Amino acid sequence: GNSVTQMEGPVTLSEEAFLTINCTYTATGYPSLFWYVQYPGEGLQLLLKATKADDKGSNKGFEATYRKETTSFHLEKGSVQVSDSAVYFCALSRATDSWGKLQFGAGTQVVVTP
Amino acid sequence: EAQVTQNPRYLITVTGKKLTVTCSQNMNHEYMSWYRQDPGLGLRQIYYSMNVEVTDKGDVPEGYKVSRKEKRNFPLILESPSPNQTSLYFCASSMNRDAYNEQFFGPGTRLTVL
């Protein structure tokens, strides 16, 4: 079946540090890939997405590239801020058997200190 | 403002006492679903609905019921709650079931079953 594996947290960084969160997936065909972010006490919101191989999603200084050959969708940001402290979820959705379902990874908590 | 609302936000109840968590969206979305979030497991889909009167089981449907009588509303019903249903619940909606669509999440309902 489909699955998503992402690095465990918490990841603790200083402000302006470089952030990478690894995400790999298992799925047949060409799933759509997403990063959702959950700020404290809030619901999830879409951070970025990519729908085909080699696509790069970007938003708010975050980037992730859909790598079919390594089945990965790693999230990166060059200079984090305290306001980036949140839980980040990698997720996939397949058109043919998921019926709109998002398959989530376990989530990675990121803590940015001043 | 486009949004998904859930009520209540917090609920403490006892084993066996029926409860309903409401979900409503104002975006005229066809697709709605319920997820539960548990530590280390990410979010898992409970039930989904592709349109009015069309619902189906997700990955963890046991102990839950849903209905979709109106397009905007998708309540989650726990007929006889048990402690293993203590969790954080999210309602989500999207335009339709296409895999590349963004899903919009409600703020969450934290349920404790004693």
Coordinates of N, CA and C in Angstrom, one line a residue, chain A residues 29-73:
Chain A
G29 N 2.8 4.2 -9.4 CA 2.4 5.3 -10.3 C 3.0 6.6 -9.9
Y30 N 2.2 7.7 -10.1 CA 2.6 9.0 -9.9 C 1.7 9.8 -8.9
P31 N 2.0 9.6 -7.7 CA 1.1 10.3 -6.7 C 1.4 11.8 -6.7
S32 N 0.5 12.6 -6.2 CA 0.7 14.0 -5.9 C 1.3 14.1 -4.5
L33 N 2.3 15.0 -4.3 CA 3.0 15.1 -3.0 C 2.7 16.5 -2.4
F34 N 2.6 16.5 -1.1 CA 2.3 17.7 -0.4 C 3.1 17.8 0.9
W35 N 3.3 19.1 1.3 CA 3.7 19.4 2.6 C 2.7 20.3 3.3
Y36 N 2.2 19.8 4.4 CA 1.2 20.6 5.2 C 1.9 21.0 6.5
V37 N 1.5 22.1 7.0 CA 2.1 22.7 8.3 C 1.0 22.9 9.3
Q38 N 1.3 22.5 10.5 CA 0.3 22.7 11.6 C 1.0 23.6 12.7
Y39 N 0.5 24.8 12.8 CA 1.0 25.7 13.8 C 0.3 25.4 15.1
P40 N 0.9 25.7 16.2 CA 0.3 25.3 17.5 C -1.1 25.7 17.7
G41 N -2.0 24.8 18.0 CA -3.4 25.0 18.3 C -4.2 25.2 17.1
E42 N -3.7 25.0 15.9 CA -4.4 25.2 14.6 C -4.6 23.9 13.8
G43 N -5.4 24.0 12.8 CA -5.5 22.9 11.9 C -4.4 22.9 10.9
L44 N -4.3 21.9 10.0 CA -3.3 21.9 9.0 C -3.6 22.8 7.8
Q45 N -2.5 23.4 7.3 CA -2.7 24.2 6.1 C -1.6 23.8 5.1
L46 N -2.0 23.9 3.8 CA -1.1 23.5 2.7 C 0.1 24.4 2.7
L47 N 1.3 23.9 2.7 CA 2.5 24.7 2.5 C 2.9 24.7 1.1
L48 N 3.0 23.6 0.5 CA 3.4 23.5 -1.0 C 3.0 22.1 -1.5
K49 N 3.0 22.0 -2.8 CA 2.7 20.7 -3.4 C 3.4 20.5 -4.7
A50 N 3.5 19.3 -5.2 CA 4.0 19.0 -6.5 C 3.2 17.8 -7.1
T51 N 2.9 17.9 -8.3 CA 2.0 16.9 -8.9 C 2.6 16.0 -9.9
K52 N 3.9 16.2 -10.3 CA 4.6 15.3 -11.2 C 6.1 15.4 -11.0
A53 N 6.8 14.4 -11.5 CA 8.2 14.2 -11.3 C 8.9 15.5 -11.7
D54 N 9.9 15.9 -10.9 CA 10.8 17.0 -11.1 C 10.1 18.4 -10.9
D55 N 8.9 18.4 -10.6 CA 8.2 19.6 -10.2 C 8.8 20.1 -8.9
K56 N 8.9 21.4 -8.7 CA 9.4 22.0 -7.5 C 8.2 22.8 -6.9
G57 N 7.8 22.5 -5.7 CA 6.8 23.3 -5.0 C 7.6 24.3 -4.1
S58 N 7.0 25.6 -4.0 CA 7.6 26.6 -3.2 C 6.6 27.5 -2.6
N59 N 6.9 28.0 -1.4 CA 6.0 28.9 -0.7 C 6.7 29.4 0.6
K60 N 6.6 30.6 0.9 CA 7.1 31.2 2.1 C 8.5 30.9 2.4
G61 N 9.3 30.7 1.3 CA 10.8 30.4 1.4 C 11.1 29.0 1.5
F62 N 10.0 28.1 1.6 CA 10.2 26.7 1.6 C 10.2 26.1 0.2
E63 N 10.9 25.1 0.0 CA 11.0 24.4 -1.3 C 11.0 22.9 -1.1
A64 N 10.5 22.2 -2.1 CA 10.6 20.7 -2.1 C 10.5 20.3 -3.6
T65 N 11.3 19.3 -4.0 CA 11.3 18.9 -5.4 C 10.9 17.4 -5.4
Y66 N 10.0 17.1 -6.3 CA 9.5 15.7 -6.5 C 10.5 14.9 -7.2
R67 N 11.1 14.0 -6.5 CA 12.2 13.1 -7.1 C 11.7 11.7 -7.2
K68 N 11.3 11.4 -8.5 CA 10.7 10.1 -8.7 C 11.8 9.0 -8.5
E69 N 13.0 9.3 -8.9 CA 14.1 8.2 -8.9 C 14.4 7.8 -7.5
T70 N 14.3 8.8 -6.6 CA 14.6 8.4 -5.2 C 13.3 8.4 -4.3
T71 N 12.2 8.5 -4.9 CA 10.9 8.5 -4.2 C 11.0 9.4 -3.0
S72 N 11.4 10.7 -3.2 CA 11.6 11.6 -2.1 C 10.9 13.0 -2.4
F73 N 10.7 13.7 -1.3 CA 10.1 15.0 -1.4 C 10.6 15.8 -0.2

